[in-house]
Amino acid sequence: MASSAEHRSIFKLQGGTGKHVDGDVLDPLQCRPFQALVQLSPPPRDPGAQGSLKVLPGFHAASAHFFEVSGLPPPAGGFTPLTEHDHPDLIDEELWTPVARLPARWRDKHSRGELPAPSAAPSARGRAGVVKALRGLAAELRALEGAPLQPGDYVIWDTRLPHTTGDPDALCGHERPRQVFYCAYTLAAECVALSAEQRSCRATGLHTSWAPTAQRHDEATASYVPAPLSELGRALYGYGDGG
């Protein structure tokens, strides 16, 4: 029996982001307190292929120090790309690792109190010293051989941590499209206006004002009806008793 209701599926393909930082290095809580995603698709055979999430481990703890000793302006929030001109040492592939599950060996070492000392990058002398310490940390993590991410895994990282999903605008190199659910968070005390806009968008079907213009009216049709909310959903939207 055919349904009279109109159903539409909208898929947006995003190319690689390039290596970048999203947070404010000197005031990381100014925008998002952290970044996160839920992995939806199975892992690729090659975890380093275009489209996989890779990070520069340990940089978040050394970020303010790195930019101070480098004489470069620190990222102040928003999308800050790492470039060949300003950050040739940071974009070196030897410093980057694919995001993986916490290795069993790591848990074993932790239970026995045998984890290595924290990275020396935050207190290393000079720019070259910071990069050398980060290179050592990346090699150490690769040696632990964590298992690839699986559907349902929750990944959380510091906003000062450089990350990438591949070369700028490069298409995914996996056998199938990579699918993840990105989670955006803000401090409750600083998101009154944002919450109000989210409630307005829910009521009208419009996308947020900061979304791409082409997507603004994708769901705002005459037949649009807001989905019902659970008690948790109402709390997340910031509805009061009468909302």
CSV table of C-alpha atoms in Angstrom, one decimal:
chain,number,residue,atom,x,y,z
A,1,MET,CA,0.0,0.0,0.0
A,2,ALA,CA,1.5,3.3,-1.1
A,3,SER,CA,1.8,6.0,1.4
A,4,SER,CA,0.4,9.5,0.5
A,5,ALA,CA,3.0,11.2,2.6
A,6,GLU,CA,6.0,12.6,0.9
A,7,HIS,CA,9.4,11.3,2.1
A,8,ARG,CA,12.7,12.8,1.1
A,9,SER,CA,16.2,11.8,2.0
A,10,ILE,CA,18.9,14.4,1.8
A,11,PHE,CA,22.5,13.4,1.7
A,12,LYS,CA,25.4,15.9,1.8
A,13,LEU,CA,28.9,14.8,0.8
A,14,GLN,CA,31.7,16.6,2.5
A,15,GLY,CA,35.3,16.4,1.1
A,16,GLY,CA,38.3,16.3,3.3
A,17,THR,CA,38.7,19.1,5.9
A,18,GLY,CA,42.5,19.4,5.7
A,19,LYS,CA,44.5,19.6,8.9
A,20,HIS,CA,43.1,22.2,11.1
A,21,VAL,CA,42.2,23.4,14.6
A,22,ASP,CA,38.6,24.4,15.6
A,23,GLY,CA,39.2,25.8,19.1
A,24,ASP,CA,40.6,28.8,20.8
A,25,VAL,CA,44.1,27.8,22.0
A,26,LEU,CA,44.3,30.4,24.7
A,27,ASP,CA,40.7,30.2,25.9
A,28,PRO,CA,39.4,26.7,25.0
A,29,LEU,CA,36.1,27.1,26.8
A,30,GLN,CA,35.2,30.2,24.8
A,31,CYS,CA,33.3,28.3,22.2
A,32,ARG,CA,32.8,24.5,22.4
A,33,PRO,CA,34.2,22.8,25.5
A,34,PHE,CA,35.0,19.7,23.5
A,35,GLN,CA,34.3,18.1,20.1
A,36,ALA,CA,32.7,14.6,19.6
A,37,LEU,CA,31.3,12.2,17.1
A,38,VAL,CA,29.5,8.8,17.0
A,39,GLN,CA,30.9,6.4,14.5
A,40,LEU,CA,28.1,5.0,12.3
A,41,SER,CA,29.8,3.1,9.5
A,42,PRO,CA,32.1,0.1,9.7
A,43,PRO,CA,35.9,0.8,9.7
A,44,PRO,CA,37.7,0.8,6.3
A,45,ARG,CA,40.4,-1.7,5.5
A,46,ASP,CA,42.9,1.1,5.4
A,47,PRO,CA,42.5,3.3,8.6
A,48,GLY,CA,44.8,5.9,7.0
A,49,ALA,CA,42.7,6.3,3.8
A,50,GLN,CA,41.2,9.7,2.8
A,51,GLY,CA,38.1,10.2,4.9
A,52,SER,CA,39.4,8.7,8.1
A,53,LEU,CA,39.7,10.9,11.2
A,54,LYS,CA,43.3,11.6,12.1
A,55,VAL,CA,44.7,13.7,14.9
A,56,LEU,CA,48.0,15.2,16.1
A,57,PRO,CA,48.1,13.5,19.5
A,58,GLY,CA,49.3,15.6,22.5
A,59,PHE,CA,49.2,19.0,20.7
A,60,HIS,CA,46.3,20.3,22.7
A,61,ALA,CA,48.4,20.3,25.9
A,62,ALA,CA,51.3,22.0,24.1
A,63,SER,CA,49.3,24.3,21.8
A,64,ALA,CA,49.7,27.6,23.7
A,65,HIS,CA,53.4,26.9,24.3
A,66,PHE,CA,54.0,26.0,20.6
A,67,PHE,CA,52.5,29.2,19.3
A,68,GLU,CA,54.3,31.3,21.9
A,69,VAL,CA,57.8,29.9,21.0
A,70,SER,CA,56.9,30.0,17.3
A,71,GLY,CA,55.9,33.6,17.3
A,72,LEU,CA,52.7,32.7,15.4
A,73,PRO,CA,49.2,34.0,16.2
A,74,PRO,CA,47.3,31.2,18.1
A,75,PRO,CA,44.0,30.0,16.7
A,76,ALA,CA,41.2,32.0,18.3
A,77,GLY,CA,38.2,29.8,17.5
A,78,GLY,CA,36.5,28.8,14.3
A,79,PHE,CA,38.2,26.9,11.5
A,80,THR,CA,42.0,27.5,11.5
A,81,PRO,CA,43.8,25.5,8.8
A,82,LEU,CA,47.4,24.4,9.3
A,83,THR,CA,49.4,25.5,6.3
A,84,GLU,CA,52.7,24.7,4.6
A,85,HIS,CA,53.8,28.3,5.0
A,86,ASP,CA,53.2,28.7,8.8
A,87,HIS,CA,53.1,25.1,10.1
A,88,PRO,CA,55.2,22.9,7.9
A,89,ASP,CA,56.4,20.9,10.9
A,90,LEU,CA,52.9,20.3,12.3
A,91,ILE,CA,51.5,18.9,9.0
A,92,ASP,CA,54.3,16.3,8.8
A,93,GLU,CA,52.5,12.9,8.5
A,94,GLU,CA,54.9,11.4,11.1
A,95,LEU,CA,53.1,13.4,13.8
A,96,TRP,CA,49.6,12.2,12.9
A,97,THR,CA,47.7,9.0,13.8
A,98,PRO,CA,44.3,7.6,12.8
A,99,VAL,CA,41.8,7.7,15.7
A,100,ALA,CA,41.5,4.2,17.1
A,101,ARG,CA,40.0,2.3,20.1
A,102,LEU,CA,42.0,2.4,23.3
A,103,PRO,CA,44.4,-0.6,23.0
A,104,ALA,CA,44.1,-3.5,25.4
A,105,ARG,CA,47.8,-3.1,26.1
A,106,TRP,CA,47.1,0.4,27.3
A,107,ARG,CA,44.6,-0.7,29.8
A,108,ASP,CA,46.9,-3.4,31.0
A,109,LYS,CA,49.7,-0.9,31.4
A,110,HIS,CA,47.4,1.5,33.2
A,111,SER,CA,46.2,-1.2,35.7
A,112,ARG,CA,49.9,-2.1,36.5
A,113,GLY,CA,50.9,1.6,36.8
A,114,GLU,CA,53.3,1.2,33.8
A,115,LEU,CA,52.1,4.0,31.5
A,116,PRO,CA,55.0,6.1,30.2
A,117,ALA,CA,55.5,9.6,31.5
A,118,PRO,CA,53.4,12.4,30.0
A,119,SER,CA,54.7,13.9,26.8
A,120,ALA,CA,57.4,16.5,27.3
A,121,ALA,CA,55.9,18.7,24.5
A,122,PRO,CA,54.2,21.3,26.8
A,123,SER,CA,57.6,22.2,28.4
A,124,ALA,CA,60.0,21.4,25.5
A,125,ARG,CA,62.6,24.1,24.6
A,126,GLY,CA,61.7,25.8,21.4
A,127,ARG,CA,59.6,24.9,18.5
A,128,ALA,CA,61.8,22.1,17.3
A,129,GLY,CA,61.7,20.6,20.8
A,130,VAL,CA,57.9,20.6,20.9
A,131,VAL,CA,57.7,18.9,17.5
A,132,LYS,CA,60.3,16.3,18.5
A,133,ALA,CA,58.3,15.4,21.6
A,134,LEU,CA,55.1,15.2,19.5
A,135,ARG,CA,56.8,12.9,17.0
A,136,GLY,CA,57.8,10.6,19.8
A,137,LEU,CA,54.3,10.5,21.2
A,138,ALA,CA,52.8,9.6,17.8
A,139,ALA,CA,55.3,6.8,17.3
A,140,GLU,CA,54.5,5.5,20.8
A,141,LEU,CA,50.7,5.5,20.1
A,142,ARG,CA,51.1,3.7,16.8
A,143,ALA,CA,53.2,1.0,18.5
A,144,LEU,CA,50.2,0.2,20.8
A,145,GLU,CA,48.1,-0.7,17.7
A,146,GLY,CA,44.6,0.2,18.8
A,147,ALA,CA,41.7,-1.4,17.0
A,148,PRO,CA,39.8,0.6,14.3
A,149,LEU,CA,36.7,2.4,15.4
A,150,GLN,CA,33.4,0.4,15.2
A,151,PRO,CA,29.8,1.5,14.7
A,152,GLY,CA,28.5,3.0,17.9
A,153,ASP,CA,31.9,4.2,19.2
A,154,TYR,CA,31.9,7.6,20.8
A,155,VAL,CA,35.0,9.8,20.1
A,156,ILE,CA,35.7,12.9,22.1
A,157,TRP,CA,38.6,15.3,21.7
A,158,ASP,CA,39.9,18.7,23.0
A,159,THR,CA,39.0,21.6,20.7
A,160,ARG,CA,42.7,22.5,20.6
A,161,LEU,CA,43.6,19.2,19.0
A,162,PRO,CA,44.5,19.4,15.3
A,163,HIS,CA,42.5,16.9,13.3
A,164,THR,CA,41.6,16.1,9.7
A,165,THR,CA,39.4,13.8,7.6
A,166,GLY,CA,41.7,14.0,4.6
A,167,ASP,CA,43.2,16.5,2.2
A,168,PRO,CA,41.1,19.6,1.5
A,169,ASP,CA,38.0,18.6,-0.6
A,170,ALA,CA,39.4,15.1,-1.3
A,171,LEU,CA,36.7,12.4,-1.5
A,172,CYS,CA,36.6,9.5,0.9
A,173,GLY,CA,38.9,6.6,-0.1
A,174,HIS,CA,36.9,4.0,1.9
A,175,GLU,CA,35.2,1.1,0.3
A,176,ARG,CA,31.9,2.7,1.3
A,177,PRO,CA,31.0,6.3,2.5
A,178,ARG,CA,32.2,7.2,5.9
A,179,GLN,CA,29.2,8.0,8.1
A,180,VAL,CA,29.5,9.7,11.5
A,181,PHE,CA,27.2,11.8,13.7
A,182,TYR,CA,28.9,14.9,14.9
A,183,CYS,CA,27.9,16.2,18.4
A,184,ALA,CA,28.2,19.9,19.1
A,185,TYR,CA,28.2,21.2,22.7
A,186,THR,CA,28.3,24.6,24.3
A,187,LEU,CA,28.4,25.7,27.9
A,188,ALA,CA,24.9,26.1,29.2
A,189,ALA,CA,25.6,29.6,30.6
A,190,GLU,CA,26.7,30.9,27.2
A,191,CYS,CA,24.2,29.5,24.8
A,192,VAL,CA,21.0,31.3,25.5
A,193,ALA,CA,20.8,32.9,22.1
A,194,LEU,CA,21.8,29.7,20.3
A,195,SER,CA,19.2,27.7,22.2
A,196,ALA,CA,16.5,30.2,21.3
A,197,GLU,CA,17.5,29.9,17.6
A,198,GLN,CA,17.5,26.1,17.8
A,199,ARG,CA,13.9,26.2,19.2
A,200,SER,CA,12.8,28.6,16.5
A,201,CYS,CA,14.3,26.3,13.8
A,202,ARG,CA,12.6,23.3,15.3
A,203,ALA,CA,9.2,25.1,15.2
A,204,THR,CA,9.6,26.3,11.6
A,205,GLY,CA,11.7,23.7,10.0
A,206,LEU,CA,14.3,26.2,8.9
A,207,HIS,CA,18.0,25.3,9.3
A,208,THR,CA,20.1,27.6,11.6
A,209,SER,CA,21.3,30.9,10.2
A,210,TRP,CA,24.9,29.7,10.3
A,211,ALA,CA,24.2,26.7,8.1
A,212,PRO,CA,24.9,26.8,4.4
A,213,THR,CA,22.4,29.1,2.7
A,214,ALA,CA,21.5,26.3,0.2
A,215,GLN,CA,20.3,24.1,3.1
A,216,ARG,CA,18.3,26.8,4.9
A,217,HIS,CA,14.9,25.7,3.6
A,218,ASP,CA,15.4,22.0,3.0
A,219,GLU,CA,12.8,20.9,5.6
A,220,ALA,CA,10.7,24.1,5.8
A,221,THR,CA,7.7,22.8,3.8
A,222,ALA,CA,4.0,23.3,4.3
A,223,SER,CA,3.7,19.7,5.6
A,224,TYR,CA,6.5,20.2,8.2
A,225,VAL,CA,5.6,19.2,11.7
A,226,PRO,CA,8.1,19.2,14.6
A,227,ALA,CA,8.9,15.8,15.9
A,228,PRO,CA,7.7,15.0,19.5
A,229,LEU,CA,10.3,15.4,22.2
A,230,SER,CA,11.1,13.3,25.2
A,231,GLU,CA,11.8,14.8,28.6
A,232,LEU,CA,15.5,14.7,27.8
A,233,GLY,CA,14.9,16.3,24.4
A,234,ARG,CA,12.9,19.2,25.9
A,235,ALA,CA,15.8,19.8,28.4
A,236,LEU,CA,18.4,19.8,25.6
A,237,TYR,CA,16.4,22.3,23.7
A,238,GLY,CA,16.0,24.5,26.8
A,239,TYR,CA,12.2,24.5,26.9
A,240,GLY,CA,10.7,25.7,30.2
A,241,ASP,CA,7.6,24.4,31.8
A,242,GLY,CA,5.4,26.1,29.3
A,243,GLY,CA,7.6,25.5,26.2
